[in-house]
XYZ file of C-alpha atoms in Angstrom:
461
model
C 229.757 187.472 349.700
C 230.439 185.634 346.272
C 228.326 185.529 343.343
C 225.886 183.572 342.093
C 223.580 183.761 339.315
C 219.869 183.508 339.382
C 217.842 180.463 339.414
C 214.356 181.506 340.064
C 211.961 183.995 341.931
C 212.229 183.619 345.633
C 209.066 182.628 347.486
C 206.296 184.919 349.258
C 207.375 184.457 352.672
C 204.852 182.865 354.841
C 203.932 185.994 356.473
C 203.338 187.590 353.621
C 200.629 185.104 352.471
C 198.263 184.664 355.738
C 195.116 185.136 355.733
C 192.902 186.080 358.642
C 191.573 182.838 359.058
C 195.457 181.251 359.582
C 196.587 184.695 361.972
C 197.091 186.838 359.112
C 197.102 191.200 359.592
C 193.045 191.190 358.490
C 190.984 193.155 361.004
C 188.962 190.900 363.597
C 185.045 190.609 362.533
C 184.574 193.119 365.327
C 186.946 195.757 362.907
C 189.295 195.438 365.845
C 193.243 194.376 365.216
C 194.477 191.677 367.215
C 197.768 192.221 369.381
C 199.634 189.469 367.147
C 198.525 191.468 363.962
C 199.965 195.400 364.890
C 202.694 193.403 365.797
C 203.463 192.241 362.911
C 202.294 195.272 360.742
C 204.795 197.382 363.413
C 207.789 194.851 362.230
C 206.793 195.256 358.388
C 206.755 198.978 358.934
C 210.197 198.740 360.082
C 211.439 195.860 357.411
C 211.808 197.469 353.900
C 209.655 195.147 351.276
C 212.341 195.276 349.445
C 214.503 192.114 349.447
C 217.472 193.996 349.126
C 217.192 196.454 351.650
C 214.649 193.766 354.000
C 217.480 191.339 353.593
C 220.256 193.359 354.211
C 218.587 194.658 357.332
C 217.941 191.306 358.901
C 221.801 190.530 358.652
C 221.984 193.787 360.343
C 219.739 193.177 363.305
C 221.560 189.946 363.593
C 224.609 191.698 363.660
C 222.953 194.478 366.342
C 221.678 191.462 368.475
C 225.407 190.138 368.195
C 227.232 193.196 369.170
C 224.920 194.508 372.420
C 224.688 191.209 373.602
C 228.426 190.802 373.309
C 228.890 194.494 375.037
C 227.244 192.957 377.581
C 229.906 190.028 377.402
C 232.974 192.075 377.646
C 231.395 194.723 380.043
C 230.753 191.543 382.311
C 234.119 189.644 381.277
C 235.876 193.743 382.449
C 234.242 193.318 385.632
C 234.991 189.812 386.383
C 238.018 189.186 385.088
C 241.978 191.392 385.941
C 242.623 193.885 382.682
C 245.663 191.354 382.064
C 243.433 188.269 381.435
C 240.648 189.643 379.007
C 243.725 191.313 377.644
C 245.404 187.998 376.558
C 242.164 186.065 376.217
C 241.007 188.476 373.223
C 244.232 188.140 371.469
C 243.670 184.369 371.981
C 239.922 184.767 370.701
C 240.871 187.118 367.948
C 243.809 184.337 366.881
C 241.235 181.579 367.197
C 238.791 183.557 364.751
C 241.385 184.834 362.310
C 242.692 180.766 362.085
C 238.938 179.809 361.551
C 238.955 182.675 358.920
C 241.841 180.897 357.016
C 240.292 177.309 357.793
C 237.084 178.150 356.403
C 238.709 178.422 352.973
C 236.067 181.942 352.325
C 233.706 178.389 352.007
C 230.547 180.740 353.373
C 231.144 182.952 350.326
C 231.308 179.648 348.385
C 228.032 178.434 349.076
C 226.511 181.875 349.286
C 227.414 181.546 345.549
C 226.261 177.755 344.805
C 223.647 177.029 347.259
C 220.755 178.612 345.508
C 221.218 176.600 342.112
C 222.461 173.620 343.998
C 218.977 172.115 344.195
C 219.139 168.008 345.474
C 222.765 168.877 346.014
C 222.414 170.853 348.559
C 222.718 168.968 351.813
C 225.885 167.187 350.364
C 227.490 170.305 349.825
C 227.220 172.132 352.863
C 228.630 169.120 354.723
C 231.276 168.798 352.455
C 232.039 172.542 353.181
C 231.697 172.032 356.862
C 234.235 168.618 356.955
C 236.845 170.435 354.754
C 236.598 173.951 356.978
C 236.754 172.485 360.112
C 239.645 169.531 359.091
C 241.877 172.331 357.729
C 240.743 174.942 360.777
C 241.742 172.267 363.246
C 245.620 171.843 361.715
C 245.781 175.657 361.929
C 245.166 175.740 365.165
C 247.388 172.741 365.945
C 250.119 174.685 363.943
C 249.718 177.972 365.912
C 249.940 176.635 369.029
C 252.965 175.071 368.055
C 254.703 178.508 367.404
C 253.253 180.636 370.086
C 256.502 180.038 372.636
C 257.969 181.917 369.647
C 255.579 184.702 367.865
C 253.252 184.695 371.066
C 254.936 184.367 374.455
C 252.105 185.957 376.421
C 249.676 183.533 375.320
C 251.436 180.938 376.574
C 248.327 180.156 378.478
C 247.240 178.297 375.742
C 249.452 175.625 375.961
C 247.594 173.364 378.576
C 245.970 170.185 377.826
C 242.141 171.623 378.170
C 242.352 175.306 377.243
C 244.477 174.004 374.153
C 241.590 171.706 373.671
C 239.451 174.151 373.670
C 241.428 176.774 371.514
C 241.624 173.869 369.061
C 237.365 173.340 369.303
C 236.923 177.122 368.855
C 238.667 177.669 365.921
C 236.988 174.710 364.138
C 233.766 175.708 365.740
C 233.702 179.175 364.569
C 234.493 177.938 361.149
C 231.516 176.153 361.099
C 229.972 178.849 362.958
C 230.510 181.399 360.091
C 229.575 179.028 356.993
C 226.122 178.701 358.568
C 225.314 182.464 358.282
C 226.150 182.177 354.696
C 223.995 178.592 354.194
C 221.506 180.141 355.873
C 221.580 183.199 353.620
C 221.611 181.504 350.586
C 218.389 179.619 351.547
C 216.983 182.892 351.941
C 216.814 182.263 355.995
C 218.342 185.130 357.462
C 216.056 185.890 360.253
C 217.216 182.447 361.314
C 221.349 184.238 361.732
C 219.655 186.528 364.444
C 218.359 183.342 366.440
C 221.498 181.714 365.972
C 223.713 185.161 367.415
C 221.334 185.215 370.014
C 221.615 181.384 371.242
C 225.302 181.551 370.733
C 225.368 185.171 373.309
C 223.165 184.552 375.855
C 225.185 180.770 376.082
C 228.448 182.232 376.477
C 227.399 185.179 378.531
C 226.292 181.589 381.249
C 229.254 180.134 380.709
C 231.825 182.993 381.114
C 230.110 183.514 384.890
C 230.728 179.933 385.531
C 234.444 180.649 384.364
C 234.563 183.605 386.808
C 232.875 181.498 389.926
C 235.682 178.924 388.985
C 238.380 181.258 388.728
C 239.583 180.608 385.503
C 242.187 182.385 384.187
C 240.781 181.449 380.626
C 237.488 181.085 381.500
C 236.702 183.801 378.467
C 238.176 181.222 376.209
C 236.326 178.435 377.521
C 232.658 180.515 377.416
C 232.993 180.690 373.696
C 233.851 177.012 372.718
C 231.145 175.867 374.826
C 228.376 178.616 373.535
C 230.135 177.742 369.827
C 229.180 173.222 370.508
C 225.492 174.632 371.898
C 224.703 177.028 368.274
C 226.042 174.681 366.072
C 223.679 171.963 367.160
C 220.683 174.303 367.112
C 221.509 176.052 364.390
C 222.235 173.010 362.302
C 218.975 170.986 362.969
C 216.782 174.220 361.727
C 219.175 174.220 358.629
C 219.623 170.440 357.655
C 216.266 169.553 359.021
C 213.928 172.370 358.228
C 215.307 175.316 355.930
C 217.228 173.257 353.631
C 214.536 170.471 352.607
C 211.954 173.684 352.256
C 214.666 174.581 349.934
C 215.134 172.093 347.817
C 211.463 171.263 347.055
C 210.933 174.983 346.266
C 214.293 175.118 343.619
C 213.511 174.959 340.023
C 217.168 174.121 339.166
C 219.715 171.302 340.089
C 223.121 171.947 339.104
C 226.509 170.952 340.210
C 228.910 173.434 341.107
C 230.579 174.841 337.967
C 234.031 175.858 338.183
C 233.516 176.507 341.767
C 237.700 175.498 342.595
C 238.550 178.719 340.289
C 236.006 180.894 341.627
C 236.586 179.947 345.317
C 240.692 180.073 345.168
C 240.670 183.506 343.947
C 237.743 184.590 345.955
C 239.866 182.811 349.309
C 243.072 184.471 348.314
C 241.894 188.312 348.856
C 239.343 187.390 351.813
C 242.807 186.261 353.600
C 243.885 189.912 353.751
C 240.830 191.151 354.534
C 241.005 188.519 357.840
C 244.697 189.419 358.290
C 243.468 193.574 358.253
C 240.890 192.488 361.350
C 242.834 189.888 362.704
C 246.573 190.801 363.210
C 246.359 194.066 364.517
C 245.202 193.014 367.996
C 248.163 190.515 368.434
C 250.632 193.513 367.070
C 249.325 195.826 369.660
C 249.546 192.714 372.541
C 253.258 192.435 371.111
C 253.798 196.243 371.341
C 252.269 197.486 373.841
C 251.763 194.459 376.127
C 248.272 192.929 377.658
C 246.791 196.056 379.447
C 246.999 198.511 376.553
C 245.567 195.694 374.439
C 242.591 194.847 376.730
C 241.422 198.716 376.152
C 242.284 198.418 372.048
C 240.027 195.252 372.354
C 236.984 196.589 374.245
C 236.943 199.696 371.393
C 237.403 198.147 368.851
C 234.406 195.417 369.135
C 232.497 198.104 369.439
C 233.572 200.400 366.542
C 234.163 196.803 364.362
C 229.662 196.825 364.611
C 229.796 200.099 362.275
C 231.586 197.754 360.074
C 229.347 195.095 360.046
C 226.297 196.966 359.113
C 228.033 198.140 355.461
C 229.002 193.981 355.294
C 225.654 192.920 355.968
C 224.194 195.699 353.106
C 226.891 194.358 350.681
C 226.220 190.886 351.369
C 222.347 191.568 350.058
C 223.311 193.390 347.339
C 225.345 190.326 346.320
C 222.249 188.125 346.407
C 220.171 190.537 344.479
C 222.655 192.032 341.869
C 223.415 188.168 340.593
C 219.696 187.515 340.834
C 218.877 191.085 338.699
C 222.430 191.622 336.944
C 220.846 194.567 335.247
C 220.188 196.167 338.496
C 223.517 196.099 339.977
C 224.125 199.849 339.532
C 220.472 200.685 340.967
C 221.011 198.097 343.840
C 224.699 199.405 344.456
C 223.620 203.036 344.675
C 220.491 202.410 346.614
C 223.236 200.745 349.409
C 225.459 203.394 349.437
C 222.561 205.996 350.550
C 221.226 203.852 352.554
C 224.262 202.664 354.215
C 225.797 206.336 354.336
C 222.594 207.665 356.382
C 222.228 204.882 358.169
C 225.821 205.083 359.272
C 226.386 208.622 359.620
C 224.069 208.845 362.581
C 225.272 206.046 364.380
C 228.781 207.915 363.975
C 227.139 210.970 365.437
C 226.211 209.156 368.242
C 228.958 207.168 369.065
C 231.863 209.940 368.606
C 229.614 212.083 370.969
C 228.669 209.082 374.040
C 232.550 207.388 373.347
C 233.324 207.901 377.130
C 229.957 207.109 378.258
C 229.718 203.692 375.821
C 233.346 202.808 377.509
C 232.814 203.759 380.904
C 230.373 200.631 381.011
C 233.641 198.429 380.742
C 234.870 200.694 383.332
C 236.214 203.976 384.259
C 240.012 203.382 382.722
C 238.539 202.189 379.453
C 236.887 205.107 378.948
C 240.100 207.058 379.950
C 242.505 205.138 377.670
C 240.011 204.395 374.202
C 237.571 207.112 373.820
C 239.994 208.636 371.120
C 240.279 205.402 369.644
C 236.480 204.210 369.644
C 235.877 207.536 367.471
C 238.277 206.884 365.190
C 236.835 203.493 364.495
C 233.832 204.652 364.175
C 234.826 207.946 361.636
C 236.685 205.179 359.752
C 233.385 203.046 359.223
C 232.043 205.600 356.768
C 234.248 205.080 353.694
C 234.943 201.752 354.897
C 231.119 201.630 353.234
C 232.714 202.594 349.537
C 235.612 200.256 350.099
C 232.751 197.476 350.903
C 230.419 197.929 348.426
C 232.830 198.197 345.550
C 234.279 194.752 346.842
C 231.265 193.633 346.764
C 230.135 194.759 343.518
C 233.233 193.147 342.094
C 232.058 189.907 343.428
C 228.685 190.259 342.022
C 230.148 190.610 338.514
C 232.679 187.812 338.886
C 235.742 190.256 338.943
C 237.653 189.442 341.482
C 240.902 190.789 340.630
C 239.075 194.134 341.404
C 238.486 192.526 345.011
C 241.405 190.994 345.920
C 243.486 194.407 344.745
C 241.524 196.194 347.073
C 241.809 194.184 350.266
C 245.412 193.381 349.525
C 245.898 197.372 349.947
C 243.598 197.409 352.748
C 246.089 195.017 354.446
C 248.967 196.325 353.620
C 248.116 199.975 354.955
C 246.388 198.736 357.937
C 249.172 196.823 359.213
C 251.910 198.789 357.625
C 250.197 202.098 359.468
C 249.138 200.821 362.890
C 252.823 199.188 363.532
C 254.664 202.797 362.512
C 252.215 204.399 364.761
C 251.649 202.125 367.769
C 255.283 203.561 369.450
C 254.591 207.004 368.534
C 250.905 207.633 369.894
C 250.025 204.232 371.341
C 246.691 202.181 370.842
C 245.564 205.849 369.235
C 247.783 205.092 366.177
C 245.310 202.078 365.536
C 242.506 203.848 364.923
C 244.095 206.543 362.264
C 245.729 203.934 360.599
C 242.151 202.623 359.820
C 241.055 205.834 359.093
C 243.762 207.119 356.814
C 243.433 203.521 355.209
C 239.905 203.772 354.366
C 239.632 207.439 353.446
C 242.710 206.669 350.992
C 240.720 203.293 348.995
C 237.535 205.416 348.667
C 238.442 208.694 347.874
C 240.038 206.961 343.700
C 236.075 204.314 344.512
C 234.223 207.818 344.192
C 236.301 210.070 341.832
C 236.098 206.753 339.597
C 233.088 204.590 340.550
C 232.079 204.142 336.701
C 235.198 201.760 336.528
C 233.563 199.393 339.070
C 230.184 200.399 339.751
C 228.772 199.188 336.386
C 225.929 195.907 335.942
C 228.464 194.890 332.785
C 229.462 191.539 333.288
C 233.063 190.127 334.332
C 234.947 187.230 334.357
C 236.323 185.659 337.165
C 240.243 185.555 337.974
């Protein structure tokens, strides 16, 4: 996530400051512990006291909570659905998230970075940042649609009045979608992202049965623009109502965005690639390989992508406290590494050695056709930590050239790799494009880490 510098000393959580008479963790007078209180002491022994690793761990639960309960969407979706359908509906999906990636204009970075000095500004710019995302995310989508009789045939689905309708809402939905995680982390409301996941999951998990009952060939589609219109309203009244007032009587500074159109246009430009890395490879192996080898590439990699996500989350904190404690960045940035590289390297364990058995839950043939590929995803995810952090890091000290160089490569090799591969060892070319990618960007991060891993401050491009 961007930058942006400190403003003031966050405030003791609520939690933190009970007492016994308010519910606090204080014995009973009988010396005895209430249920509520070892509770809550069993959470705080499980939630690091410090912000950056507490912080960093709550974005990862959230993104936990996301991915099971989104297993259990595509396990259910596998079962439901023909392999051809959730085939072309994730390309659809995958299309509808990179366009809301592009829409979004990075704009969750953006006020990741301003937010926390923004002060009496703040509700104004969040909805300015939602009306500009999801104006420019809805022409995208319009655009798209446009060309897919030409660069996507088989998702010529799309092209009805009401599932275009609904491609259109889900693109500028997600948009949305995505800038509230980072408004919500700027207020310093994370816990409230794993509500938000779980509203959003358990919604469309309701409305993709509905789909199936109705026999809808994009009823998959259709599940996630209505779960999207439920979260956003949710989500929104505990931001705009609750979190962000809270947050604006507890700021000690009030300042307009300062040159935030610099900071944001170079910030946007390499986060494209990044999107594009994610994003595009699904549609090339759709185009390749056509809709059955892609359903089995799609069910593998959602679940290797959650690897990812936990060294994004840990960055994303590091952000916030390296810009609060610029001194610290090198402390902060090692502390993540360890803690993301242990963390990490036993979920690899585990998933390289249950592979079949995590895919055999989609269904037998998914476990026949991805196994290689889900451990190759998930080998990949441990330098993808380096690449991550030093991105990061970059972003914490305002150098963004650093950042953008390093996901325009990331592009570049991933999609470069996985179409040279894809007609020589199918959907398993995908993931050793990913891992050759990675292990070649952090191999130089390590050998050299003293050219990026430092708390001296940068400029941004």
């Amino acid at each position: 996530m961007s930058a942006f510098r400190a403003t003031r000393t966050a405030p003791v959580p609520r939690h933190e400051r009970t007492s016994q008479a308010d519910g606090g963790d204080g014995p009973a007078p009988d010396g005895r512990r209430s249920f509520g209180a070892v509770l809550r002491s069993g959470a705080g022994s499980l939630l690091s006291r410090d912000p950056l690793l507490r912080n960093g761990h709550l974005l990862a639960v959230s993104s936990l909570v996301s991915a099971g309960l989104g297993s259990v969407f595509w396990i259910l979706a596998a079962h439901w659905y023909d392999d051809e359908v959730v085939g072309v509906n994730y390309s659809a999906l995958s299309m509808a998230l990179l366009l809301a990636g592009v829409g979004q204009l990075n704009l969750a970075d953006f006020l990741v970075r301003f937010v926390p000095s923004a002060g009496h500004h703040t509700r104004r710019l969040i909805l300015t940042c939602y009306a500009l995302s999801a104006a420019v995310s809805t022409l995208a989508a319009l655009g798209f649609l446009l060309l897919v009789p030409v660069i996507a045939p088989d998702l010529d689905f799309l092209l009805t009045p009401v599932t275009a309708g609904c491609f259109v809402a889900a693109t500028a939905g997600y948009a949305v979608f995505v800038m509230q995680d980072g408004a919500l982390t700027a207020v310093r409301r994370p816990g409230w992202v794993v509500a938000e996941n779980m509203v959003f999951a358990c919604v469309k998990i309701g409305l993709l049965g509905v789909g199936a009952v109705l026999a809808l060939r994009s009823g998959i589609l259709l599940s996630w623009a209505g779960a999207l219109a439920v979260s956003l309203v949710v989500t929104n009244y505990v931001l705009l109502r609750r979190a962000v007032p809270r947050h604006v009587r507890t700021s000690e500074a009030s300042e307009r965005p300062e040159r935030a159109l610099r900071y944001a246009a170079a910030d946007y430009f390499g986060s494209l690639f990044r999107m594009a890395a994610y994003a595009l490879v699904p549609l090339i192996v759709l185009n390749n390989l056509g809709a059955e080898q892609s359903a089995y590439f799609s069910l593998a990699f959602s679940v290797g992508y959650v690897l990812f996500l936990v060294a994004r989350n840990l960055g994303s904190s590091l952000v916030v406290e390296a810009v609060r404690s610029p001194g610290r960045l090198v402390e902060h940035a090692q502390t993540v590494l360890r803690h993301a590289v242990l963390l990490l390297g036993s979920a690899v364990v585990l998933v390289v050695a249950l592979a079949p058995q995590i895919l055999s839950l989609f269904g037998a043939e998914y476990a026949e056709h991805a196994t290689t590929l889900l451990r190759l995803f998930a080998l990949a995810a441990l330098p993808n930590v380096v690449v991550g952090i030093a991105i990061d890091a970059a972003r914490a000290r305002r150098r963004l050239r650093w950042a953008v160089g390093l996901q325009i490569a990331e592009c570049a090799l991933v999609l470069g790799l996985t179409k040279l591969l894809l007609p020589v060892v199918g959907i398993t070319g995908a993931g050793i494009a990913w891992v050759v990618t990675t292990s070649l960007l952090a191999a130089p991060l390590l050998i050299w880490r003293s050219r990026w891993l430092t708390a001296e401050p940068g400029r941004s491009s």
